């Protein structure tokens, strides 16, 4: 196992990846993206879409580190800039004020924070288009401890950008056209119960009491998991994550990668 430690949205995260996953999935992916950059001769935008709890943000960061390390022996590997869509959450005050209907009851949007409706889709689309055009631009990041985005936390540079998020491949009105900006797409899926367990553990790690964490996940996060599992479009590369956090090729992704 390869251990990877990082900070995701203000929370320390420790992940483990198998050498088999690195050799058979991650390195071939880096080589494929690098070849695409050479072929097109411009910035490449890859999109990684996955349900909550799938480890997508951590994996994106690991791919960035792996690309840097592998360049010592494979200099053709292009360095990766990683960004996420979570910085486009609407602000906490806005979510507290806005209302919607869930299960026949009127609630504030903050109660379902993380659902597609709680993101500023128009602003996300505008910024993605700038990245796809090769612009150097600021990009926001979400901080779970502050419960708000931090504007222009990073500057997007370089010829290889990996954008990760739950709904980048969502087959819903307004969202489904985001993938038109991508040169390459990656999808991760998993079993609902596996994702639920991982989400509860993540919520507890941010300081939430276990019982409250479970209630929030069951009321809010699981709806988003189901939305992603049911309505995410297939990608150029399709993966699954198992109960141990290990990634595998999905059946529809095998032919391309064998």
mmCIF file of C-alpha atoms in Angstrom:
data_model
loop_
_atom_site.group_PDB
_atom_site.id
_atom_site.type_symbol
_atom_site.label_atom_id
_atom_site.label_comp_id
_atom_site.label_asym_id
_atom_site.label_seq_id
_atom_site.Cartn_x
_atom_site.Cartn_y
_atom_site.Cartn_z
ATOM 1 C CA UNK A 1 0.000 0.000 0.000
ATOM 2 C CA UNK A 2 1.099 3.562 -0.753
ATOM 3 C CA UNK A 3 0.118 6.077 1.933
ATOM 4 C CA UNK A 4 -0.922 9.587 0.958
ATOM 5 C CA UNK A 5 -1.533 12.401 3.462
ATOM 6 C CA UNK A 6 -3.163 15.681 2.466
ATOM 7 C CA UNK A 7 -5.595 18.432 3.486
ATOM 8 C CA UNK A 8 -9.000 18.440 1.772
ATOM 9 C CA UNK A 9 -11.226 21.479 2.326
ATOM 10 C CA UNK A 10 -9.420 22.221 5.578
ATOM 11 C CA UNK A 11 -9.627 18.647 6.916
ATOM 12 C CA UNK A 12 -6.566 16.327 7.266
ATOM 13 C CA UNK A 13 -7.032 13.180 5.161
ATOM 14 C CA UNK A 14 -5.036 9.965 5.008
ATOM 15 C CA UNK A 15 -5.528 7.605 2.066
ATOM 16 C CA UNK A 16 -3.937 4.385 0.843
ATOM 17 C CA UNK A 17 -3.564 3.203 -2.746
ATOM 18 C CA UNK A 18 -2.438 -0.203 -3.949
ATOM 19 C CA UNK A 19 0.593 -0.566 -6.172
ATOM 20 C CA UNK A 20 -1.653 -2.429 -8.606
ATOM 21 C CA UNK A 21 -3.980 0.584 -8.874
ATOM 22 C CA UNK A 22 -0.994 2.852 -9.484
ATOM 23 C CA UNK A 23 0.528 0.630 -12.159
ATOM 24 C CA UNK A 24 -2.648 -0.441 -13.953
ATOM 25 C CA UNK A 25 -4.915 2.618 -13.607
ATOM 26 C CA UNK A 26 -3.223 5.815 -12.449
ATOM 27 C CA UNK A 27 0.022 5.731 -14.440
ATOM 28 C CA UNK A 28 -1.740 4.758 -17.697
ATOM 29 C CA UNK A 29 -4.133 7.671 -17.066
ATOM 30 C CA UNK A 30 -1.263 10.139 -16.616
ATOM 31 C CA UNK A 31 0.387 8.868 -19.791
ATOM 32 C CA UNK A 32 -2.877 9.143 -21.719
ATOM 33 C CA UNK A 33 -3.473 12.723 -20.600
ATOM 34 C CA UNK A 34 0.117 13.710 -21.332
ATOM 35 C CA UNK A 35 -0.118 12.226 -24.820
ATOM 36 C CA UNK A 36 -3.319 14.199 -25.349
ATOM 37 C CA UNK A 37 -1.548 17.421 -24.347
ATOM 38 C CA UNK A 38 1.233 16.756 -26.867
ATOM 39 C CA UNK A 39 -1.280 15.871 -29.561
ATOM 40 C CA UNK A 40 -3.369 19.039 -29.110
ATOM 41 C CA UNK A 41 -0.499 21.378 -28.269
ATOM 42 C CA UNK A 42 -2.484 23.359 -25.716
ATOM 43 C CA UNK A 43 -3.943 23.157 -22.218
ATOM 44 C CA UNK A 44 -5.873 19.961 -21.497
ATOM 45 C CA UNK A 45 -8.856 20.067 -19.144
ATOM 46 C CA UNK A 46 -9.784 16.712 -17.604
ATOM 47 C CA UNK A 47 -12.919 16.333 -15.492
ATOM 48 C CA UNK A 48 -13.233 13.807 -12.654
ATOM 49 C CA UNK A 49 -16.855 13.280 -11.577
ATOM 50 C CA UNK A 50 -17.873 11.067 -8.668
ATOM 51 C CA UNK A 51 -20.478 10.841 -5.903
ATOM 52 C CA UNK A 52 -19.841 12.147 -2.391
ATOM 53 C CA UNK A 53 -17.690 9.785 -0.353
ATOM 54 C CA UNK A 54 -15.853 8.294 -3.336
ATOM 55 C CA UNK A 55 -12.497 9.866 -2.460
ATOM 56 C CA UNK A 56 -12.312 11.879 -5.678
ATOM 57 C CA UNK A 57 -10.701 14.993 -4.152
ATOM 58 C CA UNK A 58 -8.027 12.927 -2.432
ATOM 59 C CA UNK A 59 -7.404 10.906 -5.578
ATOM 60 C CA UNK A 60 -7.038 14.077 -7.648
ATOM 61 C CA UNK A 61 -4.401 15.351 -5.235
ATOM 62 C CA UNK A 62 -2.604 12.010 -5.315
ATOM 63 C CA UNK A 63 -2.516 12.069 -9.125
ATOM 64 C CA UNK A 64 -0.909 15.515 -8.956
ATOM 65 C CA UNK A 65 1.806 14.233 -6.611
ATOM 66 C CA UNK A 66 2.274 11.046 -8.619
ATOM 67 C CA UNK A 67 2.749 13.002 -11.849
ATOM 68 C CA UNK A 68 5.466 15.072 -10.186
ATOM 69 C CA UNK A 69 7.255 11.994 -8.873
ATOM 70 C CA UNK A 70 7.039 10.005 -12.103
ATOM 71 C CA UNK A 71 8.498 12.855 -14.153
ATOM 72 C CA UNK A 72 11.920 11.949 -12.761
ATOM 73 C CA UNK A 73 11.924 8.780 -14.864
ATOM 74 C CA UNK A 74 9.244 9.694 -17.427
ATOM 75 C CA UNK A 75 9.867 13.374 -18.292
ATOM 76 C CA UNK A 76 7.094 13.295 -20.888
ATOM 77 C CA UNK A 77 4.512 13.233 -18.071
ATOM 78 C CA UNK A 78 2.916 16.679 -17.869
ATOM 79 C CA UNK A 79 2.564 18.332 -14.404
ATOM 80 C CA UNK A 80 -1.033 18.608 -13.189
ATOM 81 C CA UNK A 81 -2.893 21.525 -11.633
ATOM 82 C CA UNK A 82 -5.828 20.236 -9.538
ATOM 83 C CA UNK A 83 -8.955 22.294 -8.872
ATOM 84 C CA UNK A 84 -12.393 21.399 -7.479
ATOM 85 C CA UNK A 85 -15.962 22.591 -7.990
ATOM 86 C CA UNK A 86 -16.674 22.816 -4.233
ATOM 87 C CA UNK A 87 -15.449 26.417 -4.216
ATOM 88 C CA UNK A 88 -18.625 27.287 -6.081
ATOM 89 C CA UNK A 89 -20.898 26.464 -3.160
ATOM 90 C CA UNK A 90 -23.208 29.375 -2.555
ATOM 91 C CA UNK A 91 -22.272 31.300 0.597
ATOM 92 C CA UNK A 92 -23.573 30.087 3.945
ATOM 93 C CA UNK A 93 -25.647 33.219 4.553
ATOM 94 C CA UNK A 94 -27.326 32.812 1.162
ATOM 95 C CA UNK A 95 -28.100 29.166 1.859
ATOM 96 C CA UNK A 96 -29.566 30.025 5.252
ATOM 97 C CA UNK A 97 -31.875 32.596 3.649
ATOM 98 C CA UNK A 98 -32.940 30.607 0.569
ATOM 99 C CA UNK A 99 -35.806 28.096 0.845
ATOM 100 C CA UNK A 100 -36.827 24.950 -1.003
ATOM 101 C CA UNK A 101 -39.237 22.039 -0.568
ATOM 102 C CA UNK A 102 -37.966 18.636 0.589
ATOM 103 C CA UNK A 103 -40.349 15.780 1.435
ATOM 104 C CA UNK A 104 -43.282 18.180 1.390
ATOM 105 C CA UNK A 105 -41.719 20.590 3.897
ATOM 106 C CA UNK A 106 -40.183 24.001 3.387
ATOM 107 C CA UNK A 107 -36.540 24.041 4.491
ATOM 108 C CA UNK A 108 -33.508 26.272 4.088
ATOM 109 C CA UNK A 109 -30.971 25.250 1.468
ATOM 110 C CA UNK A 110 -28.283 24.952 4.133
ATOM 111 C CA UNK A 111 -30.041 21.769 5.310
ATOM 112 C CA UNK A 112 -29.219 20.109 1.999
ATOM 113 C CA UNK A 113 -25.877 21.802 1.379
ATOM 114 C CA UNK A 114 -24.021 19.892 -1.302
ATOM 115 C CA UNK A 115 -27.070 19.300 -3.501
ATOM 116 C CA UNK A 116 -26.832 20.651 -7.063
ATOM 117 C CA UNK A 117 -29.151 23.541 -6.220
ATOM 118 C CA UNK A 118 -26.715 24.824 -3.580
ATOM 119 C CA UNK A 119 -23.999 25.582 -6.148
ATOM 120 C CA UNK A 120 -23.596 28.708 -8.265
ATOM 121 C CA UNK A 121 -23.782 26.902 -11.586
ATOM 122 C CA UNK A 122 -23.560 29.980 -13.813
ATOM 123 C CA UNK A 123 -20.401 31.165 -12.088
ATOM 124 C CA UNK A 124 -18.902 27.677 -12.263
ATOM 125 C CA UNK A 125 -19.611 27.435 -16.000
ATOM 126 C CA UNK A 126 -18.057 30.828 -16.668
ATOM 127 C CA UNK A 127 -14.873 29.956 -14.811
ATOM 128 C CA UNK A 128 -14.594 26.532 -16.450
ATOM 129 C CA UNK A 129 -14.822 28.166 -19.868
ATOM 130 C CA UNK A 130 -11.901 30.435 -18.962
ATOM 131 C CA UNK A 131 -9.808 27.467 -17.833
ATOM 132 C CA UNK A 132 -10.669 25.581 -21.023
ATOM 133 C CA UNK A 133 -9.519 28.579 -23.097
ATOM 134 C CA UNK A 134 -6.119 28.334 -21.438
ATOM 135 C CA UNK A 135 -6.418 31.488 -19.328
ATOM 136 C CA UNK A 136 -4.455 32.025 -16.140
ATOM 137 C CA UNK A 137 -7.165 32.779 -13.606
ATOM 138 C CA UNK A 138 -8.051 32.618 -9.926
ATOM 139 C CA UNK A 139 -10.053 29.694 -8.586
ATOM 140 C CA UNK A 140 -11.986 29.402 -5.287
ATOM 141 C CA UNK A 141 -11.652 26.581 -2.774
ATOM 142 C CA UNK A 142 -14.178 25.454 -0.169
ATOM 143 C CA UNK A 143 -13.152 25.297 3.487
ATOM 144 C CA UNK A 144 -15.257 22.922 5.600
ATOM 145 C CA UNK A 145 -14.147 24.574 8.821
ATOM 146 C CA UNK A 146 -15.234 28.027 7.622
ATOM 147 C CA UNK A 147 -18.318 26.616 5.830
ATOM 148 C CA UNK A 148 -17.660 29.031 2.968
ATOM 149 C CA UNK A 149 -15.580 29.336 -0.204
ATOM 150 C CA UNK A 150 -12.233 31.106 -0.125
ATOM 151 C CA UNK A 151 -12.071 33.217 -3.277
ATOM 152 C CA UNK A 152 -9.039 33.015 -5.582
ATOM 153 C CA UNK A 153 -7.358 30.517 -3.259
ATOM 154 C CA UNK A 154 -5.310 29.172 -6.154
ATOM 155 C CA UNK A 155 -4.263 30.409 -9.588
ATOM 156 C CA UNK A 156 -4.847 28.052 -12.503
ATOM 157 C CA UNK A 157 -1.692 27.717 -14.568
ATOM 158 C CA UNK A 158 -0.073 25.097 -16.758
ATOM 159 C CA UNK A 159 -1.075 22.866 -19.632
ATOM 160 C CA UNK A 160 -2.762 20.104 -17.623
ATOM 161 C CA UNK A 161 -5.728 20.885 -15.385
ATOM 162 C CA UNK A 162 -7.760 18.270 -13.531
ATOM 163 C CA UNK A 163 -11.134 19.511 -12.286
ATOM 164 C CA UNK A 164 -12.947 17.290 -9.775
ATOM 165 C CA UNK A 165 -16.511 17.474 -8.496
ATOM 166 C CA UNK A 166 -19.730 15.572 -7.868
ATOM 167 C CA UNK A 167 -21.822 16.975 -10.705
ATOM 168 C CA UNK A 168 -19.437 17.679 -13.565
ATOM 169 C CA UNK A 169 -21.012 14.866 -15.617
ATOM 170 C CA UNK A 170 -24.524 15.202 -14.211
ATOM 171 C CA UNK A 171 -27.120 14.474 -16.875
ATOM 172 C CA UNK A 172 -29.482 17.230 -15.744
ATOM 173 C CA UNK A 173 -30.558 20.504 -17.316
ATOM 174 C CA UNK A 174 -27.873 23.156 -16.964
ATOM 175 C CA UNK A 175 -25.260 20.653 -15.837
ATOM 176 C CA UNK A 176 -25.019 18.300 -18.776
ATOM 177 C CA UNK A 177 -23.317 20.881 -20.986
ATOM 178 C CA UNK A 178 -20.323 21.318 -18.650
ATOM 179 C CA UNK A 179 -18.546 18.329 -20.174
ATOM 180 C CA UNK A 180 -18.338 20.127 -23.525
ATOM 181 C CA UNK A 181 -15.343 21.984 -22.087
ATOM 182 C CA UNK A 182 -13.484 18.784 -21.168
ATOM 183 C CA UNK A 183 -10.844 17.098 -23.282
ATOM 184 C CA UNK A 184 -11.089 13.941 -21.178
ATOM 185 C CA UNK A 185 -13.599 12.717 -18.596
ATOM 186 C CA UNK A 186 -13.318 10.282 -15.677
ATOM 187 C CA UNK A 187 -16.198 8.820 -13.675
ATOM 188 C CA UNK A 188 -16.099 6.964 -10.351
ATOM 189 C CA UNK A 189 -19.034 4.985 -8.970
ATOM 190 C CA UNK A 190 -19.491 2.781 -5.895
ATOM 191 C CA UNK A 191 -22.050 0.991 -3.754
ATOM 192 C CA UNK A 192 -24.384 3.274 -1.820
ATOM 193 C CA UNK A 193 -23.655 1.669 1.565
ATOM 194 C CA UNK A 194 -19.904 2.010 1.055
ATOM 195 C CA UNK A 195 -20.249 5.687 0.222
ATOM 196 C CA UNK A 196 -22.575 6.261 3.188
ATOM 197 C CA UNK A 197 -20.039 4.811 5.632
ATOM 198 C CA UNK A 198 -17.260 6.973 4.223
ATOM 199 C CA UNK A 199 -19.431 10.102 4.393
ATOM 200 C CA UNK A 200 -20.344 9.579 8.040
ATOM 201 C CA UNK A 201 -16.681 9.118 8.940
ATOM 202 C CA UNK A 202 -15.770 12.302 7.065
ATOM 203 C CA UNK A 203 -18.484 14.309 8.804
ATOM 204 C CA UNK A 204 -17.279 13.138 12.214
ATOM 205 C CA UNK A 205 -13.702 14.108 11.329
ATOM 206 C CA UNK A 206 -14.878 17.715 10.793
ATOM 207 C CA UNK A 207 -16.124 17.850 14.396
ATOM 208 C CA UNK A 208 -19.725 16.687 14.068
ATOM 209 C CA UNK A 209 -21.168 14.412 16.782
ATOM 210 C CA UNK A 210 -21.616 10.844 15.408
ATOM 211 C CA UNK A 211 -25.393 10.751 15.724
ATOM 212 C CA UNK A 212 -25.785 14.123 14.045
ATOM 213 C CA UNK A 213 -23.326 13.077 11.323
ATOM 214 C CA UNK A 214 -25.434 10.011 10.542
ATOM 215 C CA UNK A 215 -28.649 12.057 10.462
ATOM 216 C CA UNK A 216 -27.140 14.633 8.115
ATOM 217 C CA UNK A 217 -25.764 11.999 5.752
ATOM 218 C CA UNK A 218 -29.069 10.136 5.613
ATOM 219 C CA UNK A 219 -31.091 13.321 5.093
ATOM 220 C CA UNK A 220 -28.787 15.237 2.746
ATOM 221 C CA UNK A 221 -25.688 13.446 1.438
ATOM 222 C CA UNK A 222 -27.373 10.197 0.437
ATOM 223 C CA UNK A 223 -29.761 12.053 -1.857
ATOM 224 C CA UNK A 224 -26.720 13.504 -3.618
ATOM 225 C CA UNK A 225 -25.075 10.075 -3.788
ATOM 226 C CA UNK A 226 -28.176 8.650 -5.454
ATOM 227 C CA UNK A 227 -28.364 11.585 -7.845
ATOM 228 C CA UNK A 228 -24.790 10.977 -8.945
ATOM 229 C CA UNK A 229 -25.109 7.193 -9.201
ATOM 230 C CA UNK A 230 -28.297 7.426 -11.253
ATOM 231 C CA UNK A 231 -27.696 10.459 -13.461
ATOM 232 C CA UNK A 232 -23.932 10.764 -14.038
ATOM 233 C CA UNK A 233 -23.042 10.250 -17.702
ATOM 234 C CA UNK A 234 -20.498 7.635 -18.701
ATOM 235 C CA UNK A 235 -16.991 8.946 -19.239
ATOM 236 C CA UNK A 236 -13.856 8.243 -21.249
ATOM 237 C CA UNK A 237 -12.553 6.353 -18.203
ATOM 238 C CA UNK A 238 -15.002 4.642 -15.829
ATOM 239 C CA UNK A 239 -13.877 3.396 -12.401
ATOM 240 C CA UNK A 240 -15.456 1.950 -9.267
ATOM 241 C CA UNK A 241 -14.326 2.239 -5.642
ATOM 242 C CA UNK A 242 -14.839 -0.696 -3.278
ATOM 243 C CA UNK A 243 -15.408 -0.858 0.481
ATOM 244 C CA UNK A 244 -11.656 -0.740 1.112
ATOM 245 C CA UNK A 245 -11.170 2.432 -0.942
ATOM 246 C CA UNK A 246 -9.500 0.540 -3.793
ATOM 247 C CA UNK A 247 -10.227 1.616 -7.364
ATOM 248 C CA UNK A 248 -11.007 -0.761 -10.221
ATOM 249 C CA UNK A 249 -11.949 -0.419 -13.867
ATOM 250 C CA UNK A 250 -15.704 -0.477 -14.331
ATOM 251 C CA UNK A 251 -16.986 -2.968 -16.902
ATOM 252 C CA UNK A 252 -17.580 -0.224 -19.467
ATOM 253 C CA UNK A 253 -14.037 1.044 -19.019
ATOM 254 C CA UNK A 254 -12.235 -2.234 -19.623
ATOM 255 C CA UNK A 255 -12.012 -2.306 -23.395
ATOM 256 C CA UNK A 256 -10.237 1.027 -23.568
ATOM 257 C CA UNK A 257 -7.696 0.157 -20.915
ATOM 258 C CA UNK A 258 -6.766 -3.445 -21.489
#
